[in-house]
PDB file of C-alpha atoms in Angstrom:
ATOM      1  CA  UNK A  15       0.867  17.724  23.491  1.00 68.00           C
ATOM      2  CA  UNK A  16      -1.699  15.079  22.140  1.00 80.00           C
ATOM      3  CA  UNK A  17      -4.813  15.156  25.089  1.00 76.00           C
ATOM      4  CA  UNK A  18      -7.803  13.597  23.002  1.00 87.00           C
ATOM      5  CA  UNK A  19      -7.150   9.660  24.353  1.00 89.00           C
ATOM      6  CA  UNK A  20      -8.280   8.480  21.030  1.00 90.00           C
ATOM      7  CA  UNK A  21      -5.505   9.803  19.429  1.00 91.00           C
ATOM      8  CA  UNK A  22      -3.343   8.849  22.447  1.00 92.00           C
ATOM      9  CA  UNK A  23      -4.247   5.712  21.414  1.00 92.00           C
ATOM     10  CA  UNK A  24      -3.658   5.038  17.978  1.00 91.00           C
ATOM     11  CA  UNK A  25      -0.258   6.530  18.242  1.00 93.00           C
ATOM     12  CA  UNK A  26       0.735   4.133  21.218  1.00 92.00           C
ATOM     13  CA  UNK A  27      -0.480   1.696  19.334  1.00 91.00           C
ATOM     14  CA  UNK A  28       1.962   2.057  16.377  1.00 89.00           C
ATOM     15  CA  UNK A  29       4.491  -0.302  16.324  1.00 85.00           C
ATOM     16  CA  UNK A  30       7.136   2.325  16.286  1.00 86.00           C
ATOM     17  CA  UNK A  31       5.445   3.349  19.317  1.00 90.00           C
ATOM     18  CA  UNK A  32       4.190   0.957  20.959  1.00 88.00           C
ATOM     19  CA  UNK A  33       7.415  -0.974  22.134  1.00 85.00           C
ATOM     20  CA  UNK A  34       9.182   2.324  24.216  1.00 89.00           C
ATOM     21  CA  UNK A  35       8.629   2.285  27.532  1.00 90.00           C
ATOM     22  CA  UNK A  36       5.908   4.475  29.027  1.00 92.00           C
ATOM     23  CA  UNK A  37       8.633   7.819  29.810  1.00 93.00           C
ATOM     24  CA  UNK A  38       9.705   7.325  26.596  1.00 93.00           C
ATOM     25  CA  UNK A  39       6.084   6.898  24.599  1.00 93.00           C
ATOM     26  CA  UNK A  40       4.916   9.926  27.015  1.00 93.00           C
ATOM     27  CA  UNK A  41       7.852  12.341  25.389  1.00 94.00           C
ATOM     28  CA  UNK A  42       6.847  11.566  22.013  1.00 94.00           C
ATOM     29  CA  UNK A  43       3.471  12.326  22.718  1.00 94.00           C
ATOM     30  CA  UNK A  44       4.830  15.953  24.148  1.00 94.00           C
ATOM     31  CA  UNK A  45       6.681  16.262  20.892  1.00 95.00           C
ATOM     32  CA  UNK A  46       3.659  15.025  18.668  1.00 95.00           C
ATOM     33  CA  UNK A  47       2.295  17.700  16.084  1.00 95.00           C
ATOM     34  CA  UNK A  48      -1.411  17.009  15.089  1.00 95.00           C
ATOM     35  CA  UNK A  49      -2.885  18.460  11.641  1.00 96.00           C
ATOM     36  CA  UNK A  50      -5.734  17.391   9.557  1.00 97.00           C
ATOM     37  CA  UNK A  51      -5.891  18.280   5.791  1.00 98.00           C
ATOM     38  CA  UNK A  52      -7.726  18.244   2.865  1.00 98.00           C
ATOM     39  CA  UNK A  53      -8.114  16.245  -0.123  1.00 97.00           C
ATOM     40  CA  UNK A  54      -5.268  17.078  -2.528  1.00 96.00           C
ATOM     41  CA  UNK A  55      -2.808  18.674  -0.344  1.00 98.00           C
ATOM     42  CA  UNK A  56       0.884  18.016  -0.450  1.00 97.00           C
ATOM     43  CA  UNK A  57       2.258  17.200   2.656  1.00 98.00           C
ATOM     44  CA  UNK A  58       5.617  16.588   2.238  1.00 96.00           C
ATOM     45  CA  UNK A  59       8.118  17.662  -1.019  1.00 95.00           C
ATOM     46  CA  UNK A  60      10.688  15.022  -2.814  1.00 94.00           C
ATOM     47  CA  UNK A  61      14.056  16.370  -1.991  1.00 93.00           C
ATOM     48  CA  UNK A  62      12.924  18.409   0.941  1.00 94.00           C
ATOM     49  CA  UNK A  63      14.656  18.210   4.415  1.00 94.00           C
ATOM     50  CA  UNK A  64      13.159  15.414   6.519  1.00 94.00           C
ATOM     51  CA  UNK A  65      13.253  16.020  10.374  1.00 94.00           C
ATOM     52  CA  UNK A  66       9.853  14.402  11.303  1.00 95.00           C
ATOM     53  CA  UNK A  67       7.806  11.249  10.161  1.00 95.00           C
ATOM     54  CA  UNK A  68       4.147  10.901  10.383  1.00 97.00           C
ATOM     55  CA  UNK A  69       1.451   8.631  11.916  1.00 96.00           C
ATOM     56  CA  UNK A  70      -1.464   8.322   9.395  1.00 97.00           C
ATOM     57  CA  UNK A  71      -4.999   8.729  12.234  1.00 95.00           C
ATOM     58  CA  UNK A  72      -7.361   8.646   9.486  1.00 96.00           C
ATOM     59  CA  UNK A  73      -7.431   8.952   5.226  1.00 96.00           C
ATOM     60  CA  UNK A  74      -5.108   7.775   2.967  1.00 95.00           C
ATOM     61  CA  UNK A  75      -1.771   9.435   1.660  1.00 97.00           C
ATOM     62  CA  UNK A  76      -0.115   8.973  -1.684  1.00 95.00           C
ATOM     63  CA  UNK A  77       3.649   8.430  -1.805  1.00 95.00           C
ATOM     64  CA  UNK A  78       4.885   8.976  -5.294  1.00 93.00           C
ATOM     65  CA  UNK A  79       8.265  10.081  -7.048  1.00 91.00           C
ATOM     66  CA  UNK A  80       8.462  12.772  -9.313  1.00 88.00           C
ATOM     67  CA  UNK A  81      10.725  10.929 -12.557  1.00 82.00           C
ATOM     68  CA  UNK A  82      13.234  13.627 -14.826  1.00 84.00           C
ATOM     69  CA  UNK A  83      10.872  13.782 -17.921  1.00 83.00           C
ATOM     70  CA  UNK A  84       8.227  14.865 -15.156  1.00 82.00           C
ATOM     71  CA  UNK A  85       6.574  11.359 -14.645  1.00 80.00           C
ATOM     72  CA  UNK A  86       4.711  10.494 -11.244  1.00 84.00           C
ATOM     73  CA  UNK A  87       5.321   6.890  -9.999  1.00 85.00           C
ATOM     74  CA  UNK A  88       3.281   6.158  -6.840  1.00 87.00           C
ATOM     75  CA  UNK A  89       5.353   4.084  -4.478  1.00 86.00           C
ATOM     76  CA  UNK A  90       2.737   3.390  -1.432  1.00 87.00           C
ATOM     77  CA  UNK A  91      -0.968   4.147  -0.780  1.00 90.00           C
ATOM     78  CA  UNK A  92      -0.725   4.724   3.335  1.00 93.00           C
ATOM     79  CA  UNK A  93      -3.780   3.836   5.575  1.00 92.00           C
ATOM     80  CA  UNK A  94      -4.834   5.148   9.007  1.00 94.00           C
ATOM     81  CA  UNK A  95      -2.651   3.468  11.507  1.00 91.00           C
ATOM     82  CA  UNK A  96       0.373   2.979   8.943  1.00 92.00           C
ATOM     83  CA  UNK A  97       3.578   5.553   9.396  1.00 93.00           C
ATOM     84  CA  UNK A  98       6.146   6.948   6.708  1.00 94.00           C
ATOM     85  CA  UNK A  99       9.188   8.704   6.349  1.00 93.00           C
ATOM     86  CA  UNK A 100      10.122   6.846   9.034  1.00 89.00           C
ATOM     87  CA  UNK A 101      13.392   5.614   7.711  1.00 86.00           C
ATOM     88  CA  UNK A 102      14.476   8.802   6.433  1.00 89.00           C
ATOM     89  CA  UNK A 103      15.676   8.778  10.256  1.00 87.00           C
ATOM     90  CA  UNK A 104      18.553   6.581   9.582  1.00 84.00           C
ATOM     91  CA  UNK A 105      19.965   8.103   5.968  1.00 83.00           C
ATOM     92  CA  UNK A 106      23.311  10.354   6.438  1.00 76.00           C
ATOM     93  CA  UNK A 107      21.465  12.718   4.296  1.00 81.00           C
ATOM     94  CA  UNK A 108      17.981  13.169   5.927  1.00 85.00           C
ATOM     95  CA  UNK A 109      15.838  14.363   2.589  1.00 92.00           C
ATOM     96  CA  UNK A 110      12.349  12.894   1.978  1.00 94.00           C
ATOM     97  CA  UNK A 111      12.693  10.401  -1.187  1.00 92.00           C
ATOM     98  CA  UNK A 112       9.004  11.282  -2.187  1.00 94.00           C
ATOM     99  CA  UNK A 113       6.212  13.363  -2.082  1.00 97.00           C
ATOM    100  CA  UNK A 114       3.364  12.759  -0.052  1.00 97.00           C
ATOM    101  CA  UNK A 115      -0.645  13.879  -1.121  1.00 97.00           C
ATOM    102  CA  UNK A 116      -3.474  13.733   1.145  1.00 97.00           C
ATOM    103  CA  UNK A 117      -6.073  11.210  -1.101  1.00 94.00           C
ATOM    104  CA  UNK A 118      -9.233  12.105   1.062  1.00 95.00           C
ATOM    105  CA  UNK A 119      -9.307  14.377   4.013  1.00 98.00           C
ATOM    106  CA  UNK A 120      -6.723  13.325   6.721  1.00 98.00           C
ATOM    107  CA  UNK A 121      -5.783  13.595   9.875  1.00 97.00           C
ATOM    108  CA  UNK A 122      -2.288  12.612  11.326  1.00 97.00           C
ATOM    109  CA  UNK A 123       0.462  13.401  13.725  1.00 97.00           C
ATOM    110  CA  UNK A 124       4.265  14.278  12.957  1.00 97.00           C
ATOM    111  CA  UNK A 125       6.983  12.940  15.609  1.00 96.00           C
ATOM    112  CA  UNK A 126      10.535  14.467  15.628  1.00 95.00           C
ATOM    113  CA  UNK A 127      13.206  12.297  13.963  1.00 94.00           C
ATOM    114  CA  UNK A 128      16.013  13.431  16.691  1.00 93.00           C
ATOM    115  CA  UNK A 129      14.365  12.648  19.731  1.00 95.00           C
ATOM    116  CA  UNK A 130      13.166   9.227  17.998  1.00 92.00           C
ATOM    117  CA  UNK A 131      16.525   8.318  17.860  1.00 91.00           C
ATOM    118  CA  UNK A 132      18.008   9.700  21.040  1.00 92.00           C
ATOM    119  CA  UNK A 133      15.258   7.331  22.539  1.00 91.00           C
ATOM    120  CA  UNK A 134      16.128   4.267  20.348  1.00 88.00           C
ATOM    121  CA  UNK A 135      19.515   4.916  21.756  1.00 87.00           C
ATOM    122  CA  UNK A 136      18.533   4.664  25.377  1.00 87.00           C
ATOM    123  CA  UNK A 137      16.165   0.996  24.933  1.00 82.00           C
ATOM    124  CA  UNK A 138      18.086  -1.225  22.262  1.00 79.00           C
ATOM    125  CA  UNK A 139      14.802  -3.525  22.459  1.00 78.00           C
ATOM    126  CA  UNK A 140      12.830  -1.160  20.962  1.00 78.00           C
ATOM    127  CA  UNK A 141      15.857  -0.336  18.256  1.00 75.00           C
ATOM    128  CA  UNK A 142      15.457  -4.032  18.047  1.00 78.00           C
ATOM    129  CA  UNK A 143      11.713  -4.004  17.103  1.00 76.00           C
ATOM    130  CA  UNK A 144      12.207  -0.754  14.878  1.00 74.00           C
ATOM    131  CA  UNK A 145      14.414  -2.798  12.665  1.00 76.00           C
ATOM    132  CA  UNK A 146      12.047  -6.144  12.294  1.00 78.00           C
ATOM    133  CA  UNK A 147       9.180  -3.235  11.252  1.00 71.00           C
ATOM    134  CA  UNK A 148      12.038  -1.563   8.671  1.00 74.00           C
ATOM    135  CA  UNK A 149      12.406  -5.331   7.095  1.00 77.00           C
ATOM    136  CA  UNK A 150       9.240  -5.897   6.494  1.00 77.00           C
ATOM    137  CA  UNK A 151       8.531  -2.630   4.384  1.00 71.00           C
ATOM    138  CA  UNK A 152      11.448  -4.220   2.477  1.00 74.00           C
ATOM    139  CA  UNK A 153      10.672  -7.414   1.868  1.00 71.00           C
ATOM    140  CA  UNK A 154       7.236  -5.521   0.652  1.00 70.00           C
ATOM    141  CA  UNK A 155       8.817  -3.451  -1.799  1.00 69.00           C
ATOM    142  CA  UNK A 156      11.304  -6.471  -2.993  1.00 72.00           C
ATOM    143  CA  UNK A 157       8.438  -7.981  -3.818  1.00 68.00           C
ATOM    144  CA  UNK A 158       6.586  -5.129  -5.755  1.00 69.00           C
ATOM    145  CA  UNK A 159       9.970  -4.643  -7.387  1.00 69.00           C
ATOM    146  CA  UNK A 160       9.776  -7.970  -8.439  1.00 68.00           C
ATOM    147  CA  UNK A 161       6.602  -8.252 -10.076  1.00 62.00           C
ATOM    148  CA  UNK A 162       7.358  -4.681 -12.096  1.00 65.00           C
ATOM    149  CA  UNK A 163      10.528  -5.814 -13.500  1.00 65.00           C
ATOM    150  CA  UNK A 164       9.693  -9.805 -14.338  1.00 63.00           C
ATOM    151  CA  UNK A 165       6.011  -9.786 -14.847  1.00 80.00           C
ATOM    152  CA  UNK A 166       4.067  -8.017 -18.191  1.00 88.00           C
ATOM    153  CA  UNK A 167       1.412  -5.132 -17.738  1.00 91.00           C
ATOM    154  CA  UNK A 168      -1.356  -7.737 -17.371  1.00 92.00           C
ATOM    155  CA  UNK A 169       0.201 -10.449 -15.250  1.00 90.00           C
ATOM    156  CA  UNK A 170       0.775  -7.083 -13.036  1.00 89.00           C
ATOM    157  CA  UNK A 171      -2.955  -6.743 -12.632  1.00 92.00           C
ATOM    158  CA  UNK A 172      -3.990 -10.159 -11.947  1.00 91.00           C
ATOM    159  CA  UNK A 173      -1.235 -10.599  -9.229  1.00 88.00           C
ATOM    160  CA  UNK A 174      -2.264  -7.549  -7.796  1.00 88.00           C
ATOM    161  CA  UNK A 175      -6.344  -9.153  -8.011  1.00 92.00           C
ATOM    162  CA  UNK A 176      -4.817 -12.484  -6.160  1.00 89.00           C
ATOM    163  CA  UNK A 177      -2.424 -10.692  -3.658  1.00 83.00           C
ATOM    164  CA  UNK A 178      -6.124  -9.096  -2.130  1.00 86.00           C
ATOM    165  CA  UNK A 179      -7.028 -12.361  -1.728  1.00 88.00           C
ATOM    166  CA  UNK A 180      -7.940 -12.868   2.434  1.00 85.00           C
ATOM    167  CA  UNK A 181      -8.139 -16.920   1.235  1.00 88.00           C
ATOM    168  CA  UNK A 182      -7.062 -18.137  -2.043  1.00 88.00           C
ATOM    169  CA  UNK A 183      -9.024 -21.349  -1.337  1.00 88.00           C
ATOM    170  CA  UNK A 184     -12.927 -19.654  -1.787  1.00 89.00           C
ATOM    171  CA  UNK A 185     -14.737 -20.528  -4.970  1.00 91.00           C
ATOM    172  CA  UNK A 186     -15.267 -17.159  -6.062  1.00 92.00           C
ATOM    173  CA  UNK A 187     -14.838 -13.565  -4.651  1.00 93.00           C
ATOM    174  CA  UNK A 188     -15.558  -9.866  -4.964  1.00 92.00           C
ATOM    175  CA  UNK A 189     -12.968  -7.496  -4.988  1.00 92.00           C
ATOM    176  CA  UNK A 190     -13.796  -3.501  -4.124  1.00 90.00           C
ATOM    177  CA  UNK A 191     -11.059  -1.257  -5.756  1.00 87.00           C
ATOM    178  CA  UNK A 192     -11.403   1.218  -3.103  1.00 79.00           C
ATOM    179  CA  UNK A 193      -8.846   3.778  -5.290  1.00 83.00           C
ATOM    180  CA  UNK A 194      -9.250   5.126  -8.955  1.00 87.00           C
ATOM    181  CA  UNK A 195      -8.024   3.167 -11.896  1.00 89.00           C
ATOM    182  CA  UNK A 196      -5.571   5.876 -12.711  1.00 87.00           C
ATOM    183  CA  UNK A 197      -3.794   5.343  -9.175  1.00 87.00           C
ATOM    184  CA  UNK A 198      -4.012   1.452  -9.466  1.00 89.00           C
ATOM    185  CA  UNK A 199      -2.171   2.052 -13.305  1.00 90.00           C
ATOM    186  CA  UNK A 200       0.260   4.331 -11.650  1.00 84.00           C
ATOM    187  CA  UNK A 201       1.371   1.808  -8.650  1.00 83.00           C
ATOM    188  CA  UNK A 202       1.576  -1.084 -11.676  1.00 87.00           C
ATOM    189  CA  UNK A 203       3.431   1.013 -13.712  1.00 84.00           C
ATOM    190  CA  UNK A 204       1.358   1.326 -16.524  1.00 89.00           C
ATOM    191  CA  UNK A 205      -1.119   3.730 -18.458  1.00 90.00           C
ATOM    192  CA  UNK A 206      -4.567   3.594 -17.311  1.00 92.00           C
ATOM    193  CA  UNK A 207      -5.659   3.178 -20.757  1.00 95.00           C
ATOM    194  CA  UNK A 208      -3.890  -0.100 -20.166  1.00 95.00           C
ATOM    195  CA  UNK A 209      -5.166  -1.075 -17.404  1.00 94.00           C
ATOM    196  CA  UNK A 210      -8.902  -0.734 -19.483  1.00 94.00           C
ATOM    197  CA  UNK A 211      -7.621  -2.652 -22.201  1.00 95.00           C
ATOM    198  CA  UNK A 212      -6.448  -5.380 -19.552  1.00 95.00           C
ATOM    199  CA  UNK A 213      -9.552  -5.782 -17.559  1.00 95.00           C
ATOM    200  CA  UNK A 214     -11.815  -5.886 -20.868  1.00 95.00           C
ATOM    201  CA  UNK A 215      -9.618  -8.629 -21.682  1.00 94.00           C
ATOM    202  CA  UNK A 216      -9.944 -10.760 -18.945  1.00 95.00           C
ATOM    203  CA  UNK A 217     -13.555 -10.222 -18.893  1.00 94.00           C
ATOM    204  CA  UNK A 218     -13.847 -11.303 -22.007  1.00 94.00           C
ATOM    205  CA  UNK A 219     -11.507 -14.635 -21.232  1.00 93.00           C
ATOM    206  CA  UNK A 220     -14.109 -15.048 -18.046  1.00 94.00           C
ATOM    207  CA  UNK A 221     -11.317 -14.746 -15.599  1.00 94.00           C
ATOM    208  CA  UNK A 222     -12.890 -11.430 -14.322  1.00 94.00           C
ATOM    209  CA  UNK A 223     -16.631  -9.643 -14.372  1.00 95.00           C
ATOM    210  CA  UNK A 224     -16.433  -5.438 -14.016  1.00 94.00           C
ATOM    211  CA  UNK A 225     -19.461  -3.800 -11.639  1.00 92.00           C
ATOM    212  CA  UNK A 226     -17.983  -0.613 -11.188  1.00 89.00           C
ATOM    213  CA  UNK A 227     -15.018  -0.266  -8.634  1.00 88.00           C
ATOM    214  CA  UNK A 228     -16.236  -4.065  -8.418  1.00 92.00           C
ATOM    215  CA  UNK A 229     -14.423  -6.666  -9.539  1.00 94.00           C
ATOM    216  CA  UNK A 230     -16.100 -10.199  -9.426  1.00 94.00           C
ATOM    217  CA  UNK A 231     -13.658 -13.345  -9.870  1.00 95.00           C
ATOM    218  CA  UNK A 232     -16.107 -15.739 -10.661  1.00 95.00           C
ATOM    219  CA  UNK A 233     -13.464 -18.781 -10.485  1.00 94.00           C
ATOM    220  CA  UNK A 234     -10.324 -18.155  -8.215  1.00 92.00           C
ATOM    221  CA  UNK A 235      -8.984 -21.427  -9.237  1.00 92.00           C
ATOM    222  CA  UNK A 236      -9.079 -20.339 -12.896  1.00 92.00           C
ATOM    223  CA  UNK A 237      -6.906 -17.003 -12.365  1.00 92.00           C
ATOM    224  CA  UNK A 238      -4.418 -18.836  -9.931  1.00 90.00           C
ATOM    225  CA  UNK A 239      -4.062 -21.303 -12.710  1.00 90.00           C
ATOM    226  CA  UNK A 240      -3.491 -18.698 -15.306  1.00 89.00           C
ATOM    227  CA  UNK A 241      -1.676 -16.423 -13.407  1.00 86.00           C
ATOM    228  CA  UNK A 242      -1.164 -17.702  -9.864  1.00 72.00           C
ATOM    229  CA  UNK A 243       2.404 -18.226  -8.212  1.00 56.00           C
ATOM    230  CA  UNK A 244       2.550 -21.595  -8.212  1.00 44.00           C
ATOM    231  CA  UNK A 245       0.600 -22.116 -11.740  1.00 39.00           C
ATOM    232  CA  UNK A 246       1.258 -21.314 -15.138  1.00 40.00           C
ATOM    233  CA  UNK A 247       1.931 -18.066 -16.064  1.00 44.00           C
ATOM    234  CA  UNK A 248       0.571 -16.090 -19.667  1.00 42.00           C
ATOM    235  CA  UNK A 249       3.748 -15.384 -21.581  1.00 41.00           C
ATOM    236  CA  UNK A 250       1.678 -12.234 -22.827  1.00 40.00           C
ATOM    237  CA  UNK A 251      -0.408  -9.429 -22.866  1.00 44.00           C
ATOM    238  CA  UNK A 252      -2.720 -11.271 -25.058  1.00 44.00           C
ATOM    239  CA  UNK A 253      -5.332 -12.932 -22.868  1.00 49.00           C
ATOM    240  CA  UNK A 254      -8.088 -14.718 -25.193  1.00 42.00           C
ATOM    241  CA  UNK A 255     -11.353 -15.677 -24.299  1.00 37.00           C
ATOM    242  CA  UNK A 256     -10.062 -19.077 -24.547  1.00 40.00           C
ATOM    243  CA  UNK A 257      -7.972 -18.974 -21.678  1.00 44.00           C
ATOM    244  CA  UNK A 258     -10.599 -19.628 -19.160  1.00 39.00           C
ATOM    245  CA  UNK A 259     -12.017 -22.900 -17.837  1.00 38.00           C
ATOM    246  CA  UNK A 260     -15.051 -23.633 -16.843  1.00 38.00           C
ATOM    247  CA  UNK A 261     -15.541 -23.719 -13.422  1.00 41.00           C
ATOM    248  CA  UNK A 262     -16.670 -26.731 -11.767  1.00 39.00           C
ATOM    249  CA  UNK A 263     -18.490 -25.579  -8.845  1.00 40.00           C
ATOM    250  CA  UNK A 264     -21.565 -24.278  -7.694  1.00 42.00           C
ATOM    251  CA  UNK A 265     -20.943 -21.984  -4.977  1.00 42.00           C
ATOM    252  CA  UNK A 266     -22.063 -19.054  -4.617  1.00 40.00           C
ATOM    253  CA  UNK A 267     -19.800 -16.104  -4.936  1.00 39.00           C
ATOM    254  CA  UNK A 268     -17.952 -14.987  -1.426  1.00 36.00           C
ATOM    255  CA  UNK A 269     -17.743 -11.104  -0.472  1.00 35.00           C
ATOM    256  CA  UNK A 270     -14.292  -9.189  -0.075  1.00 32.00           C
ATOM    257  CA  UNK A 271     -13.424  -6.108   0.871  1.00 33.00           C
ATOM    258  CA  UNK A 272     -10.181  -4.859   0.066  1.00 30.00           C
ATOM    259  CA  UNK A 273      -8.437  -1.803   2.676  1.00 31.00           C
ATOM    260  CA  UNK A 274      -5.816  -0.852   1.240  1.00 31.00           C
ATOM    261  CA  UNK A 275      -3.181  -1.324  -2.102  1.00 30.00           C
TER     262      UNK A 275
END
């Protein structure tokens, strides 16, 4: 039984949560199994029975695949408030698809898959609102699918610069890469030896300045029109120092911080 009401409260507030009725959200919470962690440990096993899914209360968790030849392909970085393994619920064959690693020390709850769905069951609304949660994760991960099988290693990057964007209309911005490059290769599907040769290439085009976990964009109109949805796209790896325009304002540079991948 969860009694501290700050953890009462993020879990209500899910959005798995947060739409049962109060006897409903009140027998989760009797079911709820809290546990905090430590940096590096594996919290759930690809292939391993699922009969739970988990409420992230603080840190970040890794998703990631384990390949045949022994590859690791992360699928999600999860941040406090965010759930997974929640659709594992609905498979006819309830195994966890991926593995899950504590990033940072975290604490989280576990809910019981069965008496999820027993209560789903009983308020059809809430089934309702389940679902429109479900379709967003997978219009999400269309999307990511998208740009890894259409888009070359460095168009990768520079969508996944403009997709932090909170406006695309600001002169210039600063991005913080909150997560190692070698995680940021690993969800773009490349090396991070790529990923260096890729960001010392659009520095040197001027699309992009390095401070650190830092990245400056010193012209957000010049990487939308290189590599923006609606502008012209590079056809190649090869970024040249010629790509970049000047820019032609005189703003000073806006600060953003990114929170999550």
């Amino acid at each position: 039984m969860i009694q501290s009401p700050d953890t009462r409260r993020l879990i209500l507030h899910n959005p798995l949560i947060h739409h049962l009725d109060t006897v409903a959200q009140e027998r989760m919470l009797a079911s709820a199994q809290e546990s905090s962690h430590d940096t590096g440990a594996l919290l759930i096993r690809q292939g391993q029975d699922a009969d739970r899914f988990f409420i992230v209360l603080k840190g970040r968790v890794k998703l990631f695949r384990i390949s045949a030849d022994g590859q690791e392909k992360v699928v999600e970085i999860i941040h406090p408030g965010q759930t997974f393994a929640e659709a594992v619920m609905f498979m006819q064959k309830s195994i966890f698809p991926v593995c899950a690693e504590t990033l940072e020390p975290v604490h989280l709850v576990s809910l019981p898959n069965r008496l999820m769905l027993q209560l789903l069951q009983e308020n059809p609304q809430s089934c309702l609102h389940l679902l429109g949660h479900m379709s967003v994760r997978l219009h999400q991960r269309l999307g990511e699918l998208e740009t890894l099988t259409l888009q070359n290693a460095t168009q990768r990057f520079a969508l996944f610069l403009i997709q932090r964007l909170d406006d695309r209309s600001v002169e210039s911005a600063d991005i913080d890469l909150e997560l190692p490059k070698r995680l940021i290769a690993a969800r773009l599907s490349m090396q991070p030896e790529t990923l260096s040769r890729i960001m010392a290439r659009l520095r040197t085009a001027g699309l992009i300045e390095i401070h650190g976990r830092t990245i400056r964009i010193p012209s957000v109109y010049n990487l939308l029109n290189e590599f923006g949805d609606n502008g012209n796209h590079a056809s190649s790896d090869n970024v040249s120092a010629g790509s970049a325009v000047a820019d032609n304002t005189g703003n000073s540079p806006r600060m953003i911080n990114i929170s999550s991948i």
